[in-house]
CSV table of C-alpha atoms in Angstrom, one decimal:
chain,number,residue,atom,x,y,z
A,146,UNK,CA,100.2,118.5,93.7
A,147,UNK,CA,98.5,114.9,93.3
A,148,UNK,CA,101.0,112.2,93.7
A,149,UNK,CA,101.3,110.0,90.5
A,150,UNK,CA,102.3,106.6,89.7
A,151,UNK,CA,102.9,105.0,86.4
A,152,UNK,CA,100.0,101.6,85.7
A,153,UNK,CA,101.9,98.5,87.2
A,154,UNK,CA,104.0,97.2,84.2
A,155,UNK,CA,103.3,93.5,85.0
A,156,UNK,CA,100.1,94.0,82.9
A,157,UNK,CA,98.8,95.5,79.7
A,158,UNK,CA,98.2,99.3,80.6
A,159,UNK,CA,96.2,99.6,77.2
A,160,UNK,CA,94.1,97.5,75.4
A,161,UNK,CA,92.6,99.2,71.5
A,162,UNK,CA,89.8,97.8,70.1
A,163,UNK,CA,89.0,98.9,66.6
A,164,UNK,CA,87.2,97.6,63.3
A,165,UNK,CA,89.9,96.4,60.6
A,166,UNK,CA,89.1,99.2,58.2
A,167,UNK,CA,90.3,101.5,61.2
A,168,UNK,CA,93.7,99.1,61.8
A,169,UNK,CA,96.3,102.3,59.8
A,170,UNK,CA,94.6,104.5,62.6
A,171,UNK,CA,95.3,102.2,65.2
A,172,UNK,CA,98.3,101.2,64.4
A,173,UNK,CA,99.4,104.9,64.6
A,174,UNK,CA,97.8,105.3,67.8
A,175,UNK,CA,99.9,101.7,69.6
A,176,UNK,CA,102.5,103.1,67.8
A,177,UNK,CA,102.5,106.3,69.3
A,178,UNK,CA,101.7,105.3,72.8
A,179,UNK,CA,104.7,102.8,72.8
A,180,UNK,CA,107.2,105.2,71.8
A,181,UNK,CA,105.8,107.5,74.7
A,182,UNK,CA,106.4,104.2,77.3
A,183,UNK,CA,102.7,102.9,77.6
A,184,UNK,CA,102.5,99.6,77.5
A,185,UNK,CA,99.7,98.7,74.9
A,186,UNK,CA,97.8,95.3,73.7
A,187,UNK,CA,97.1,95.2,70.0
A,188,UNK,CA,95.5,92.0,68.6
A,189,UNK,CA,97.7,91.8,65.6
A,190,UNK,CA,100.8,91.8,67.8
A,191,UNK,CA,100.0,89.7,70.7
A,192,UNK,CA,97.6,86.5,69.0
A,193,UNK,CA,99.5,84.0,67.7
A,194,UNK,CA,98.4,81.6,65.3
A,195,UNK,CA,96.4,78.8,67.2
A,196,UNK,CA,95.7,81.0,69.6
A,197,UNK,CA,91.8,80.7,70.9
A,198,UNK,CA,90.6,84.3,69.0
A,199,UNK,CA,88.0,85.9,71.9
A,200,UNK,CA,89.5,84.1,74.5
A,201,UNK,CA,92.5,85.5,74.2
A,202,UNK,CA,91.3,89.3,74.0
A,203,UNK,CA,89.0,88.4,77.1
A,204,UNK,CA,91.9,87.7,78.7
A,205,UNK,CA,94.0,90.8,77.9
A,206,UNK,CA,90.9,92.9,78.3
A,207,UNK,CA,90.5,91.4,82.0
A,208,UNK,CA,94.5,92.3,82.9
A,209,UNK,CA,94.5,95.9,81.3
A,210,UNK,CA,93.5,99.4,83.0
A,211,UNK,CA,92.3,100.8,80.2
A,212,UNK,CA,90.2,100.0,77.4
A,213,UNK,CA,90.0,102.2,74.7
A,214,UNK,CA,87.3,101.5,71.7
A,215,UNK,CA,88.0,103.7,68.7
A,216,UNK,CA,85.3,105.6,67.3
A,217,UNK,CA,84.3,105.2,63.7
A,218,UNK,CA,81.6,105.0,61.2
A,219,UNK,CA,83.1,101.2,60.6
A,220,UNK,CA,83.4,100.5,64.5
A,221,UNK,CA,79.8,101.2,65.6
A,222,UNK,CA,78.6,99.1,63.2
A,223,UNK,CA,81.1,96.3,64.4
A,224,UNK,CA,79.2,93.2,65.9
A,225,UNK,CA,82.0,91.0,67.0
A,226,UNK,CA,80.3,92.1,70.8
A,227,UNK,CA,77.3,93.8,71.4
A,228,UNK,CA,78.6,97.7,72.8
A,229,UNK,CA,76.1,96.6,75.8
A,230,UNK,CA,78.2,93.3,76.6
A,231,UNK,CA,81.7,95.1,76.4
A,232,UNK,CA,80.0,97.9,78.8
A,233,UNK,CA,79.3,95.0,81.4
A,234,UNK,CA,82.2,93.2,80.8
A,235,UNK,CA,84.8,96.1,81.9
A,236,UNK,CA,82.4,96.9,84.6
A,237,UNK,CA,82.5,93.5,86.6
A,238,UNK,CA,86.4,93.8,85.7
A,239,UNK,CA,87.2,97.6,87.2
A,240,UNK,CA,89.0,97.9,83.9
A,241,UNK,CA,88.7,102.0,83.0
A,242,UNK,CA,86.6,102.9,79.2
A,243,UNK,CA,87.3,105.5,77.3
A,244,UNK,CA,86.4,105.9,73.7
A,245,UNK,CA,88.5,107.7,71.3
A,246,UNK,CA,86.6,110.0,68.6
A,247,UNK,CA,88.4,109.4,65.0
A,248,UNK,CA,85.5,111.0,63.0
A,249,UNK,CA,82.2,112.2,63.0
A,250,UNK,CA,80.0,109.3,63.4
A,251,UNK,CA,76.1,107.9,65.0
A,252,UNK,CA,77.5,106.9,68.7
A,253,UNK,CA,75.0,103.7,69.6
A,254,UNK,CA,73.7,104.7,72.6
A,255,UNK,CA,74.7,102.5,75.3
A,256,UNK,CA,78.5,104.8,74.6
A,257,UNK,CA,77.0,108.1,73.5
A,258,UNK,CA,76.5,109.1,77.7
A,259,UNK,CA,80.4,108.3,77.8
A,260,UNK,CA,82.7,111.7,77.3
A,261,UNK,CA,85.3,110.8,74.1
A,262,UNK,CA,89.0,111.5,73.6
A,263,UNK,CA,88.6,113.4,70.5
A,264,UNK,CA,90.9,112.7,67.9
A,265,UNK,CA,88.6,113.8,64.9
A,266,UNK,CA,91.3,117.0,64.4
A,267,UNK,CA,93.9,114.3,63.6
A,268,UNK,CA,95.7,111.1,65.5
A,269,UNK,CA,99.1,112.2,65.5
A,270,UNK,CA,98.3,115.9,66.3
A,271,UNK,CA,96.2,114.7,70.0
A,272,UNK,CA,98.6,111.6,70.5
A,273,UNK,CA,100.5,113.5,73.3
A,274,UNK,CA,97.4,114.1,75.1
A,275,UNK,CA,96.1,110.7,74.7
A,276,UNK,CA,99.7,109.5,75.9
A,277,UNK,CA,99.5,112.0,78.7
A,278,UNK,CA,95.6,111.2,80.1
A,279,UNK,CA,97.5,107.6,80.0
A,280,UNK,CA,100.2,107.0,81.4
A,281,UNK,CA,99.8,108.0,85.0
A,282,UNK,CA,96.9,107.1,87.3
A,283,UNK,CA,96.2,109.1,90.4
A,284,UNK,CA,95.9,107.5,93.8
A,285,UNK,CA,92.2,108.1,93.8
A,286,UNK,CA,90.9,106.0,96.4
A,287,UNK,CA,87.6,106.8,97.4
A,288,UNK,CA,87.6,104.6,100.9
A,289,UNK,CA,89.8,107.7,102.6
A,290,UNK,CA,87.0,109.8,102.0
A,291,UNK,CA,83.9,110.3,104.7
A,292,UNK,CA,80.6,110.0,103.0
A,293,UNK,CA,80.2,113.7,103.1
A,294,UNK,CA,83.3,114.4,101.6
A,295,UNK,CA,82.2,112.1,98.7
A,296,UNK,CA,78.8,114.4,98.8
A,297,UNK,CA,81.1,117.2,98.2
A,298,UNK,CA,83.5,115.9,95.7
A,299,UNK,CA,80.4,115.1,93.1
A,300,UNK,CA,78.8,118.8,93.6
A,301,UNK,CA,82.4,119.9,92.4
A,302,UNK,CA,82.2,117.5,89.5
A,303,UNK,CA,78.7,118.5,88.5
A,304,UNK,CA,79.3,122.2,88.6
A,305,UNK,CA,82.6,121.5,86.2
A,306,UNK,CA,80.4,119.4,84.0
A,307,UNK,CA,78.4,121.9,83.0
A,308,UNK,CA,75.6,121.7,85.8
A,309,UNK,CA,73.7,123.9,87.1
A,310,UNK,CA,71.1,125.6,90.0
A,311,UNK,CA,72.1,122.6,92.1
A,312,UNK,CA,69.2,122.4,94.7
A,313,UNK,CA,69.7,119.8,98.0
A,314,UNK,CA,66.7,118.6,98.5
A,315,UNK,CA,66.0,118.0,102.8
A,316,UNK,CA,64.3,115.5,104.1
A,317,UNK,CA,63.5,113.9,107.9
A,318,UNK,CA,64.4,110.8,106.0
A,319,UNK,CA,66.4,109.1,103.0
A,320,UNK,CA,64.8,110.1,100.2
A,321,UNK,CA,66.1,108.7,97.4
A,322,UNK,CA,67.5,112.3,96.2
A,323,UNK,CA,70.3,114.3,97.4
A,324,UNK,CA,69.8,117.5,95.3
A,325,UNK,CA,68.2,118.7,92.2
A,326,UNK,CA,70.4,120.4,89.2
A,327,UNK,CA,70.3,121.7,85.5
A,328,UNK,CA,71.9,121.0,82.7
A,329,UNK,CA,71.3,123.4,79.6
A,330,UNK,CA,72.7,123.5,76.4
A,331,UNK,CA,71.5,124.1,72.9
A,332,UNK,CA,69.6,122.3,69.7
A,333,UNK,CA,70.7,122.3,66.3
A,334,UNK,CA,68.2,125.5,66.2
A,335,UNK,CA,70.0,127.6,68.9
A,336,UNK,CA,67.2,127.0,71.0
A,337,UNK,CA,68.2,126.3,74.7
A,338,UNK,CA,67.3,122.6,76.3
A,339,UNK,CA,66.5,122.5,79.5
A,340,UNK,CA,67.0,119.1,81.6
A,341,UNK,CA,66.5,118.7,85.3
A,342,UNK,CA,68.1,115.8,87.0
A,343,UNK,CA,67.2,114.1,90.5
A,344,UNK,CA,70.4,113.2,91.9
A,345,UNK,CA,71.5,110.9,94.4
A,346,UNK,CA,75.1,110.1,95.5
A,347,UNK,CA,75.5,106.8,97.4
A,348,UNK,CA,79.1,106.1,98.9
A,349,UNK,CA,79.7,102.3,99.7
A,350,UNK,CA,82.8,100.9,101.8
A,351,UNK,CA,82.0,96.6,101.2
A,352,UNK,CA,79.5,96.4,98.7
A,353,UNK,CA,77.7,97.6,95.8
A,354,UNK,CA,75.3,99.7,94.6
A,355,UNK,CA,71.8,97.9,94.2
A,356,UNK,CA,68.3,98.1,93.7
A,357,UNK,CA,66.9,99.9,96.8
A,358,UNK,CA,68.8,103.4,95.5
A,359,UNK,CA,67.9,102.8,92.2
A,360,UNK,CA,64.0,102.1,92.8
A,361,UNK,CA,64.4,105.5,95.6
A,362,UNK,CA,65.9,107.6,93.1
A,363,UNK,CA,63.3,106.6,90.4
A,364,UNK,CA,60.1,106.9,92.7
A,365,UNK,CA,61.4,110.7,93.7
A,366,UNK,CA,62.0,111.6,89.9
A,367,UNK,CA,58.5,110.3,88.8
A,368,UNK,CA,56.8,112.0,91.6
A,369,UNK,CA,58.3,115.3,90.3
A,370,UNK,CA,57.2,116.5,87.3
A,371,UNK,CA,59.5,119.3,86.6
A,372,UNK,CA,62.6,116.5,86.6
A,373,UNK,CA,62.7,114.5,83.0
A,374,UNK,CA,66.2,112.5,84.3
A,375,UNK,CA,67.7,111.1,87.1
A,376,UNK,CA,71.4,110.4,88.1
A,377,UNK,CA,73.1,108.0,90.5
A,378,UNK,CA,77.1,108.7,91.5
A,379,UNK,CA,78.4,105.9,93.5
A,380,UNK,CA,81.8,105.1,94.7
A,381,UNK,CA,81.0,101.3,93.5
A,382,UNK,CA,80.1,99.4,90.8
A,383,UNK,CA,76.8,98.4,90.2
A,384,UNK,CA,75.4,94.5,91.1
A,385,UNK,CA,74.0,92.5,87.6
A,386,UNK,CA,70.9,92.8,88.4
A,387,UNK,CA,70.7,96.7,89.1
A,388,UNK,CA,72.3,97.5,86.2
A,389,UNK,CA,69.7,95.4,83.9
A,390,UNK,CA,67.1,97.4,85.6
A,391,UNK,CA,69.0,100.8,84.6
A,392,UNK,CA,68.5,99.9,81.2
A,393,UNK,CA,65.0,98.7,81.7
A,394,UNK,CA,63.2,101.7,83.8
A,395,UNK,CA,63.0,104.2,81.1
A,396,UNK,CA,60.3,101.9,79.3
A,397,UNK,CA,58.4,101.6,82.6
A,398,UNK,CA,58.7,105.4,84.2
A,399,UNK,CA,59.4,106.9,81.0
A,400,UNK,CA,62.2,108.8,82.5
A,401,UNK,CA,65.7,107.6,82.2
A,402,UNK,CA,68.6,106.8,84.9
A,403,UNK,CA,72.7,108.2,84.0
A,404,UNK,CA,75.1,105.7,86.5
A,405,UNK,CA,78.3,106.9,86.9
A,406,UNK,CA,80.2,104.0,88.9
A,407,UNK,CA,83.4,104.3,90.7
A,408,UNK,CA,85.4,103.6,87.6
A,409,UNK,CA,83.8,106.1,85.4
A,410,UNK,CA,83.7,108.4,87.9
A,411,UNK,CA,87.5,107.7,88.1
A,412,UNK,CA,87.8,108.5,84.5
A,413,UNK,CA,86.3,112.0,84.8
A,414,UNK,CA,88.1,113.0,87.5
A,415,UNK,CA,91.5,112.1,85.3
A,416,UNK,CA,89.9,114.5,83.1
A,417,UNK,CA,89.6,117.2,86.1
A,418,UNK,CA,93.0,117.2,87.5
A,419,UNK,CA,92.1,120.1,90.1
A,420,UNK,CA,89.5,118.0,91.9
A,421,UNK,CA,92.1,115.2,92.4
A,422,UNK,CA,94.5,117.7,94.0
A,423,UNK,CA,92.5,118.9,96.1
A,424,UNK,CA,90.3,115.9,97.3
A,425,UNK,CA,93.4,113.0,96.7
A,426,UNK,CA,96.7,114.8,98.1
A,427,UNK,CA,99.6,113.1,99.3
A,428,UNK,CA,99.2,113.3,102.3
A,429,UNK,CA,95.8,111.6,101.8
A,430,UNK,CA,96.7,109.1,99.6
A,431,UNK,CA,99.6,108.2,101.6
A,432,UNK,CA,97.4,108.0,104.9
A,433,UNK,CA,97.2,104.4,106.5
């Protein structure tokens, strides 16, 4: 069993964003996860009048562990910052998103590659599993791992994602691609959707994940023409510059690029307990 301990209390564990015509959900939500003993930041409670507006939420947002946008028809059309800023913002801060589903709405799509809390059923019916996805964080620390062990860890992930025929490619030489896989699911028409992704896992110890993978990964997938996406897992988070070209490529190679950094891939491995027990136990985490 995965060793647990509660987000440091000197710090917001929690901070909501949400549009004002959202703020009864929300206050349900804060609500609920206070009474459950997570710490939560909520604009209305913590700026005081004088108070300098953004820079005070840049500065809960920066001590926080989560950030958790709620999702609503009024929220995706919210421009107080650009979905693309916030994205970069908790990136260069290792703060942990995850967006919370309160209805049936167009995702923009800088958030619609991110999986949702889905609340859509009803807030105070899926508040204890909201509370309970919060309030501990595992000792996930990727640096105990070997390289190959990180290898190992994102085939597991894949295959509970969904993925599948996962292919490793071999080559005398770096690549750019560790293995090819599937992903298949239906359109609106029953019909099935086949996507093939090039995938390349890169596991840093001191730095972060730049250009060179990025360029590999995207020379490999446009030099295959059964693969129509490409998909970078990385212990790290990316450098400004790579993640600009991320969003760029598609335009140029007309195939696009899925990141999943070291924080979001923390964030889906909360969601996949099993995979933390067994890659993160004790006696692991506990290793010095």
């Amino acid at each position: 069993m995965t060793t647990l301990e509660p987000i440091s209390e000197q710090r917001p564990q929690v901070f909501v964003s949400y549009a004002s015509a959202d703020s009864m959900d929300a206050k349900v939500i804060v609500e609920g996860l206070r009474s459950r003993g997570i710490n939560v930041w909520l604009d209305a409670d913590e700026i005081r009048p004088g108070d300098h507006w953004v820079e005070s939420i840049r500065t809960a947002i920066s001590a926080s562990a989560y950030f958790l946008l709620l999702l609503s028809k009024h929220s995706v059309q919210s421009s107080w910052m650009t979905h693309e800023v916030i994205l970069k913002e908790l990136q260069s801060r290792d703060v942990t998103f995850l967006p919370v589903l309160l209805e049936d709405c167009n995702i923009p799509s800088p958030l619609a590659v991110y999986q949702y809390f889905d609340m859509r059923s009803g807030v105070e019916e899926n508040l204890g599993k909201l509370a309970e996805a919060l309030r501990f964080t595992p000792k996930i620390d990727f640096e105990k791992l070997s390289a190959q062990t990180f290898e190992q860890l994102v085939v597991d992930l894949l295959e509970k994602l969904g993925f599948v025929n996962l292919q490793p490619e071999i080559h005398p030489r770096d690549s750019g691609v560790d293995a090819v896989v599937e992903f298949r699911q239906k359109d609106p028409f029953g019909a099935e959707i086949r996507e093939v992704y090039a995938v390349e896992t890169k596991f840093y110890r001191h730095s972060r994940a730049g250009l060179e993978a990025l360029r590999q990964l995207a020379g490999y997938a446009k030099s295959d023409p059964k693969i129509n996406k490409a998909l970078l897992v990385t212990n790290g988070n990316l450098t400004s510059v790579a993640l600009d070209w991320v969003n760029d490529v598609p335009k140029v190679i007309g195939i696009p690029i899925r990141v999943i950094d070291g924080t979001e891939l923390k964030r889906l491995l909360l969601q996949n307990t099993d995979l933390v027990s067994k890659y993160f136990p004790p006696s692991l985490s506990n290793a010095s």
